[in-house]
XYZ file of C-alpha atoms in Angstrom:
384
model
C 0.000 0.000 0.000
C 1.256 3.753 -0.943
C 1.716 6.439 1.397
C -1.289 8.531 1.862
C -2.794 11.556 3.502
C -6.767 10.786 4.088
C -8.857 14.172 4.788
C -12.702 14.803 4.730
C -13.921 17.211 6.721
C -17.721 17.417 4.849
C -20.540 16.479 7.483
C -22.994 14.223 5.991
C -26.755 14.432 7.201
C -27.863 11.378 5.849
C -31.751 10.236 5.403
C -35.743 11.922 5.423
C -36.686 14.812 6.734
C -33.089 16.663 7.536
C -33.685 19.707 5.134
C -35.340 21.621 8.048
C -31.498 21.137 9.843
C -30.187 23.387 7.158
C -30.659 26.466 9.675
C -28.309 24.817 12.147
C -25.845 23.966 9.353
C -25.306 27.979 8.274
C -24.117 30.636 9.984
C -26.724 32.836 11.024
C -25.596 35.969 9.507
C -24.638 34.804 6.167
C -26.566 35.986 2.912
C -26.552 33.090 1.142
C -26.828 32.190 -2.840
C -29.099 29.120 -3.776
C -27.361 27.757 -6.805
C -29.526 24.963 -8.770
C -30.348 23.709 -12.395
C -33.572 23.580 -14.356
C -36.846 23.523 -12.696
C -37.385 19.809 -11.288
C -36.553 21.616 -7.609
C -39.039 23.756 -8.226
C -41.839 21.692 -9.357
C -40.768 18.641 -7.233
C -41.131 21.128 -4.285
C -37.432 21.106 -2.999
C -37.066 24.757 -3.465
C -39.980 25.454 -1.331
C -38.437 23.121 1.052
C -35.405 24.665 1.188
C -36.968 28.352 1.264
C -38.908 27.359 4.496
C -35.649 25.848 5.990
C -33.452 28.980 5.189
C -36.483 31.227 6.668
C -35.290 34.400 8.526
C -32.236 34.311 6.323
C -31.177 36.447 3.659
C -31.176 34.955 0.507
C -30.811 35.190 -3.428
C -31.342 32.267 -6.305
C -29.288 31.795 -9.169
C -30.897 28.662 -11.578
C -30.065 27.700 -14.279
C -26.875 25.678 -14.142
C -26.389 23.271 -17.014
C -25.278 19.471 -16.816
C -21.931 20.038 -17.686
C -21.931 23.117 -16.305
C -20.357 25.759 -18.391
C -17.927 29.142 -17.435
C -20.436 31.280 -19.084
C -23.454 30.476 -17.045
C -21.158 30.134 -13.497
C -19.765 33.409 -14.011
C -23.191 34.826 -13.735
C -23.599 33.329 -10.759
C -19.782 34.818 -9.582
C -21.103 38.032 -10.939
C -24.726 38.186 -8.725
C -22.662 36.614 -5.303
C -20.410 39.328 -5.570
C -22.639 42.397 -5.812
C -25.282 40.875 -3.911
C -22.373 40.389 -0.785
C -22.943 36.417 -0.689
C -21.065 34.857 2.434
C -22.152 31.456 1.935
C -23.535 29.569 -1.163
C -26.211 26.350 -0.982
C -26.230 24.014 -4.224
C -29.336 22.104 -4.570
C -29.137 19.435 -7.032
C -27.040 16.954 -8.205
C -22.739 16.826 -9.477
C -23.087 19.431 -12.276
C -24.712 22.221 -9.807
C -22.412 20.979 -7.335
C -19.323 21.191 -9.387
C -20.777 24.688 -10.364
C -21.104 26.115 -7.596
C -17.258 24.889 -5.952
C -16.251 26.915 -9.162
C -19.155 29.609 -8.140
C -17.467 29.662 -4.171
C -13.528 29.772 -5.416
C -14.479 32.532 -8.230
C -15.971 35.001 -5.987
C -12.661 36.266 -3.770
C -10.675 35.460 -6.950
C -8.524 38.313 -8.179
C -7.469 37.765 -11.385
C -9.255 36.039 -14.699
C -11.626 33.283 -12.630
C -10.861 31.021 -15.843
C -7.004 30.527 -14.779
C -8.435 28.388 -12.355
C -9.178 25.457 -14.386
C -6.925 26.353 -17.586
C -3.941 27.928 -15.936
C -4.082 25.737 -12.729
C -3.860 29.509 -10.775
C -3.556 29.285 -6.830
C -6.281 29.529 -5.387
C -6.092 31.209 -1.588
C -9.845 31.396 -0.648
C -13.225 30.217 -1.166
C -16.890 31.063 0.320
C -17.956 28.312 2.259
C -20.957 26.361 0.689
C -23.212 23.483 1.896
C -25.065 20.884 -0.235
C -28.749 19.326 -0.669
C -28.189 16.158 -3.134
C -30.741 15.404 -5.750
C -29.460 13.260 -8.077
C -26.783 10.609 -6.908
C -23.551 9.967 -9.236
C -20.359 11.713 -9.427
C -19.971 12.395 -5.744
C -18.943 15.881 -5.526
C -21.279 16.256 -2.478
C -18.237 14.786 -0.460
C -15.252 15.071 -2.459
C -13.226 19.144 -3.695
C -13.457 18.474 -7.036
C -15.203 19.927 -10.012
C -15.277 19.794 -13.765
C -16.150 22.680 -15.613
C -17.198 23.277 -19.411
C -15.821 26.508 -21.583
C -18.219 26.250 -24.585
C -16.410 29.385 -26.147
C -13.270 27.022 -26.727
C -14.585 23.404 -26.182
C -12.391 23.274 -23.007
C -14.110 20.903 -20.095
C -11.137 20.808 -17.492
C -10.986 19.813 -13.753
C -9.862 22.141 -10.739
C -10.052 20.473 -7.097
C -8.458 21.959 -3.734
C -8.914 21.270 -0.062
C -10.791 24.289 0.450
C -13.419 23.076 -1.953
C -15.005 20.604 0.533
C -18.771 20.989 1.401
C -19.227 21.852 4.484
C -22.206 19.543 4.792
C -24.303 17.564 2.807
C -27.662 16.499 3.018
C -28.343 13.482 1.779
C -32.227 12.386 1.409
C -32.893 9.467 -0.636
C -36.732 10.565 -1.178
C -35.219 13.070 -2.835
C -34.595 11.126 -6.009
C -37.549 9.185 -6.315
C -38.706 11.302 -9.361
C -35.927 10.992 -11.318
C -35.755 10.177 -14.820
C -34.745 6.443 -15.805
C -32.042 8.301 -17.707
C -30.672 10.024 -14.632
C -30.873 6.977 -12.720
C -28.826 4.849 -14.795
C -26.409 7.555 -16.006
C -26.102 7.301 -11.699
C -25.525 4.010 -11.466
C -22.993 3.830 -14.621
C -21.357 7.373 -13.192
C -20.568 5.692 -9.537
C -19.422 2.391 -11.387
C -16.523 4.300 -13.742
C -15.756 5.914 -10.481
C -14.750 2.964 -8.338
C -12.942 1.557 -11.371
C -11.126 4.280 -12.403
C -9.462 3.755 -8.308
C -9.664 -0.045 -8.371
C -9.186 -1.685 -11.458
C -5.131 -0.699 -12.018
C -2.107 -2.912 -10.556
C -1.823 -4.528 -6.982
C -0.690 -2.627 -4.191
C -1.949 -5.332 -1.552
C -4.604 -2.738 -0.636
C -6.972 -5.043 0.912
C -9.292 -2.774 2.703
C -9.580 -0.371 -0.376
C -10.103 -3.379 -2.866
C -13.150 -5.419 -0.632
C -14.405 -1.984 -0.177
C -14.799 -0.320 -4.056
C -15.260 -4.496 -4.740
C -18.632 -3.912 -2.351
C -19.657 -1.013 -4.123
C -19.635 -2.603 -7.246
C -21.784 -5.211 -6.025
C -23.943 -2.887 -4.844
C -24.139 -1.254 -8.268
C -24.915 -4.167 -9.868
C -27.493 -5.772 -7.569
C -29.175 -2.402 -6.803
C -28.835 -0.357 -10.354
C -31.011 -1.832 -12.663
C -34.164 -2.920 -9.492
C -34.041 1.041 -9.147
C -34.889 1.420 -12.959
C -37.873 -0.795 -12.225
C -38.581 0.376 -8.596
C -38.027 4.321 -8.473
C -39.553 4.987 -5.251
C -37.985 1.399 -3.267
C -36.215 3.862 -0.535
C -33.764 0.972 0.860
C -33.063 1.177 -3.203
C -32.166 4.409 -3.474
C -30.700 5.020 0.080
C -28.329 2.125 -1.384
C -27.445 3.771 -4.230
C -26.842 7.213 -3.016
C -24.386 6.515 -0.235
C -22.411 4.145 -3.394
C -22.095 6.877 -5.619
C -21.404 9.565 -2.601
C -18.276 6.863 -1.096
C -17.146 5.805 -5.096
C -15.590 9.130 -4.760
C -14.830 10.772 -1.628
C -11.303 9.708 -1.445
C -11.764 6.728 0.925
C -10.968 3.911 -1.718
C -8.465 5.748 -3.804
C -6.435 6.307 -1.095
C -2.966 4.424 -0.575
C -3.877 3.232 -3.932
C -2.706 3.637 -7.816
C -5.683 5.553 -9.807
C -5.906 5.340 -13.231
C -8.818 8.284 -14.669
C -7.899 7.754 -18.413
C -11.314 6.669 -19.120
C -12.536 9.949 -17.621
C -9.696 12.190 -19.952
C -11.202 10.604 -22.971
C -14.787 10.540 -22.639
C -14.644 14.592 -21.144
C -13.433 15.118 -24.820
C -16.617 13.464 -26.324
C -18.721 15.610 -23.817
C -17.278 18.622 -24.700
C -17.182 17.886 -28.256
C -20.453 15.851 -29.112
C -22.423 16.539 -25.557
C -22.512 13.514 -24.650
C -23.890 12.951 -20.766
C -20.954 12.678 -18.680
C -21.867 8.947 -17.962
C -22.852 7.899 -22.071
C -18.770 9.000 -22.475
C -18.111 6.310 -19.367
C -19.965 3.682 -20.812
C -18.173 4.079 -24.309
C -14.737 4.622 -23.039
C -14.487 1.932 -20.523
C -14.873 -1.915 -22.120
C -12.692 -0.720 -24.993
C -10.414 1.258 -22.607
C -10.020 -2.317 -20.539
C -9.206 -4.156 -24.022
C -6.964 -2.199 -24.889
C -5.246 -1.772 -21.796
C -5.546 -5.655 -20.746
C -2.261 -6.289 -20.775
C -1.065 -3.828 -17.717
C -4.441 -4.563 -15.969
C -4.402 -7.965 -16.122
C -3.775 -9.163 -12.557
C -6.353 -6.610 -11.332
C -8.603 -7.752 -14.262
C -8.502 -11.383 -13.251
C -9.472 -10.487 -9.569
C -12.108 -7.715 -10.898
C -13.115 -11.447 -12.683
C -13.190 -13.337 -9.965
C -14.169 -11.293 -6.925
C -16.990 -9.031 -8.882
C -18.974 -11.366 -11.625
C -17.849 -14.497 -10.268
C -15.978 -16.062 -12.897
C -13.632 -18.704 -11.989
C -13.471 -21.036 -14.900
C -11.707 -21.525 -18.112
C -8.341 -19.551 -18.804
C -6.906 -16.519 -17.914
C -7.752 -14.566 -21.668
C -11.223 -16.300 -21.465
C -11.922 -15.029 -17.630
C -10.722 -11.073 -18.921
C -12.639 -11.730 -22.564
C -15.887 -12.680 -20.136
C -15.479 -9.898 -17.291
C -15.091 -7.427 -20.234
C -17.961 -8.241 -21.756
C -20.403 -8.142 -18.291
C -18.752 -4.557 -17.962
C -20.444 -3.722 -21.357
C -23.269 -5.903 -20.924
C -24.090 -4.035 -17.553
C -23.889 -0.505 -18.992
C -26.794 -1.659 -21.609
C -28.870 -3.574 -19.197
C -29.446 -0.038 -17.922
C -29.992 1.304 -21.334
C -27.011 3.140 -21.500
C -25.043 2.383 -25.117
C -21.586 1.264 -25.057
C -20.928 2.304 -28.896
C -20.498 5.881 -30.398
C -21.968 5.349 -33.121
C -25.215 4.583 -31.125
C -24.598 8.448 -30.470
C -24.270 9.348 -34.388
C -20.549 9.430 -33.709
C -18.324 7.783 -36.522
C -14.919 7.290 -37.162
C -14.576 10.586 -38.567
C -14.916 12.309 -35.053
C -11.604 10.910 -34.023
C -8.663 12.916 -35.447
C -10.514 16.171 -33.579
C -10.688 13.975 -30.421
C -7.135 13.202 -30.302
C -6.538 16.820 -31.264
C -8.662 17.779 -28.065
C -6.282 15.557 -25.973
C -2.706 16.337 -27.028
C -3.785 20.386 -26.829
C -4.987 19.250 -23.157
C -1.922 17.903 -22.518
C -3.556 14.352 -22.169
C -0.435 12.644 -24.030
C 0.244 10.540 -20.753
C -2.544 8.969 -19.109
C -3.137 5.946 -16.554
C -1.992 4.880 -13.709
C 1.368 4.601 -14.942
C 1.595 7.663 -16.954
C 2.079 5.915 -20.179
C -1.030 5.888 -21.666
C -0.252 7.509 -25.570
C -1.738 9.184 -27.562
C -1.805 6.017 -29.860
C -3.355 4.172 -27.282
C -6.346 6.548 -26.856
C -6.700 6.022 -30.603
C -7.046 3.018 -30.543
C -10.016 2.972 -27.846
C -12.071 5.525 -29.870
C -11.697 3.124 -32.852
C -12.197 0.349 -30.913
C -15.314 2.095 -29.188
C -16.705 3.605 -32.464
């Protein structure tokens, strides 16, 4: 096992009926900036919820946030926090209005160009403290500091994180999904997956804890993922399911552990490119990202074999071959495609793709930082 530094300070108010804690949660003074997406909070009756809860306090709305959210809508947001005097920020929703708003709470007391941030890598010394109400379970960034944000003025979808980008709670009501989209559900489901593999699947490193653990959440995924497509309202369902996708990525089972994220590098290009939802570019990249990259997984493959669908027969090629092909056959049980040209994407996408990467600087990927540009090539083609 590697050497590692563990930190999570975000407070987790798991379960029905905590929104009315929120007052408790924020200082008492604080004008505070409701950051959200469309209108499902609003019709759902989340917003009123949330309203009532923050009653006696100060407070302006900013909606609107796009999945993959994008610089040009956040620095609204940046722009109405800062004349409106915001001291503390509340994102209501699920990763992309999350991610928004950590970008939303380091822009504010930024001095220079807020996009250095993600393009630049620019320090960043301060951020308004902001709390959480999760909506949609997937990408985790209710627990975790990082974000990914979306320039559509350069097709530029980069990642930022930093310690001071924690929540400072979450709240975390399962109920709160039950009128989800099947869409949203599985893009979820496929989301959380990608994210435990992306930390898991990789060399050895005799990380025993971290590999029973993501090999639990997998499990999880599987058993749970496609009953909540068919059972949207089963609460020990989706309590399941949210607490997967919240610990897929809040550092726990990455840490003391090789992490790969090449699968991530790639399919952010198709997002940005083609729009794509974050978890469609998963479900693409991944089974031809594991064929192609069998040979340097294979141990972990074999294991991921073994330990996850339960394959324990035939040979070595066969068991990888077969573990492969549950990986893809997964994704479309939950009627998400595994193929870009189920998308309308052809062959003729890649050159700009690869073009996307190497101006990214995305020329040495994986776990062992020698993932090429040949070999993410080769996984569009093979994924076309």
């Amino acid at each position: 096992m590697q050497n590692f530094t563990f930190y999570n300070p975000t407070r987790i108010l798991f379960g029905t009926h905590r929104l009315p804690e929120l007052a408790r949660e924020i200082p008492a003074d604080a004008r505070v900036l409701i950051t959200y997406g469309g209108g499902s909070i609003a019709r759902t009756g989340t917003l009123a919820e949330v309203n009532a809860a923050l009653k006696g306090f100060a407070v302006v709305e900013f909606g609107g946030i796009e999945p993959n959210p994008t610089y040009e809508t956040l620095i609204q947001a940046v722009e109405l926090a800062r004349r409106e005097n915001v001291g503390f920020l509340l994102s209501v929703g699920g990763g992309s209005v999350i991610d928004g708003t950590k970008f939303i709470a380091a822009a504010i007391p930024f001095a220079g160009d807020p996009w250095d941030i993600l393009s630049k890598r620019a320090r960043i010394k301060s951020a308004v403290p902001f709390g959480t109400v999760l909506t949609l379970p997937a990408t985790g960034s209710e627990m975790n500091n990082g974000a990914v944000i979306t320039r559509r003025a350069s097709n530029d979808k980069l990642a930022f994180s930093h310690p001071l980008l924690f929540p400072r709670f979450s709240i975390l009501d399962p109920t709160k999904a039950y009128t989800l989209p099947a869409r949203q559900i599985a893009n979820g489901v496929v989301d959380a997956f990608v994210h435990v593999i992306e930390q898991y699947l990789t060399y050895p490193a005799d990380a025993k804890v971290q590999d029973r653990f993501a090999e639990g959440l997998l499990l999880t995924l599987i058993e749970d993922g496609p009953k909540a497509l068919q059972e949207p309202q089963n609460y020990a369902l989706r309590a399941n399911l949210m607490w997967v996708a919240t610990m897929a990525l809040n550092g726990l089972i990455g840490a003391g552990v090789p992490n790969d994220w090449a699968t991530h590098m790639l399919g952010h290009e198709l997002t940005a490119l083609h729009g794509l939802d974050h978890a469609q570019s998963l479900a693409v990249i991944l089974p031809a990202m594991l064929e192609v990259r069998r040979g340097e997984k294979r141990e972990k493959l074999l294991q991921y074999a073994a330990r996850v669908w339960q394959l324990r027969e035939g040979d070595d090629e066969a068991r990888i071959d077969q573990a492969i092909e549950r990986t893809r056959q997964f994704f479309e049980s939950l009627q998400v495609s595994t193929h870009l040209a189920a998308y309308n994407i052809g062959k003729e996408a890649i050159p700009a793709l690869i073009d996307q990467l190497e101006r990214h600087g995305m020329t040495a990927l994986g776990e062992h930082r020698n993932f090429t540009i040949e070999g993410s090539r080769r996984v569009y083609e093979l994924a076309s």
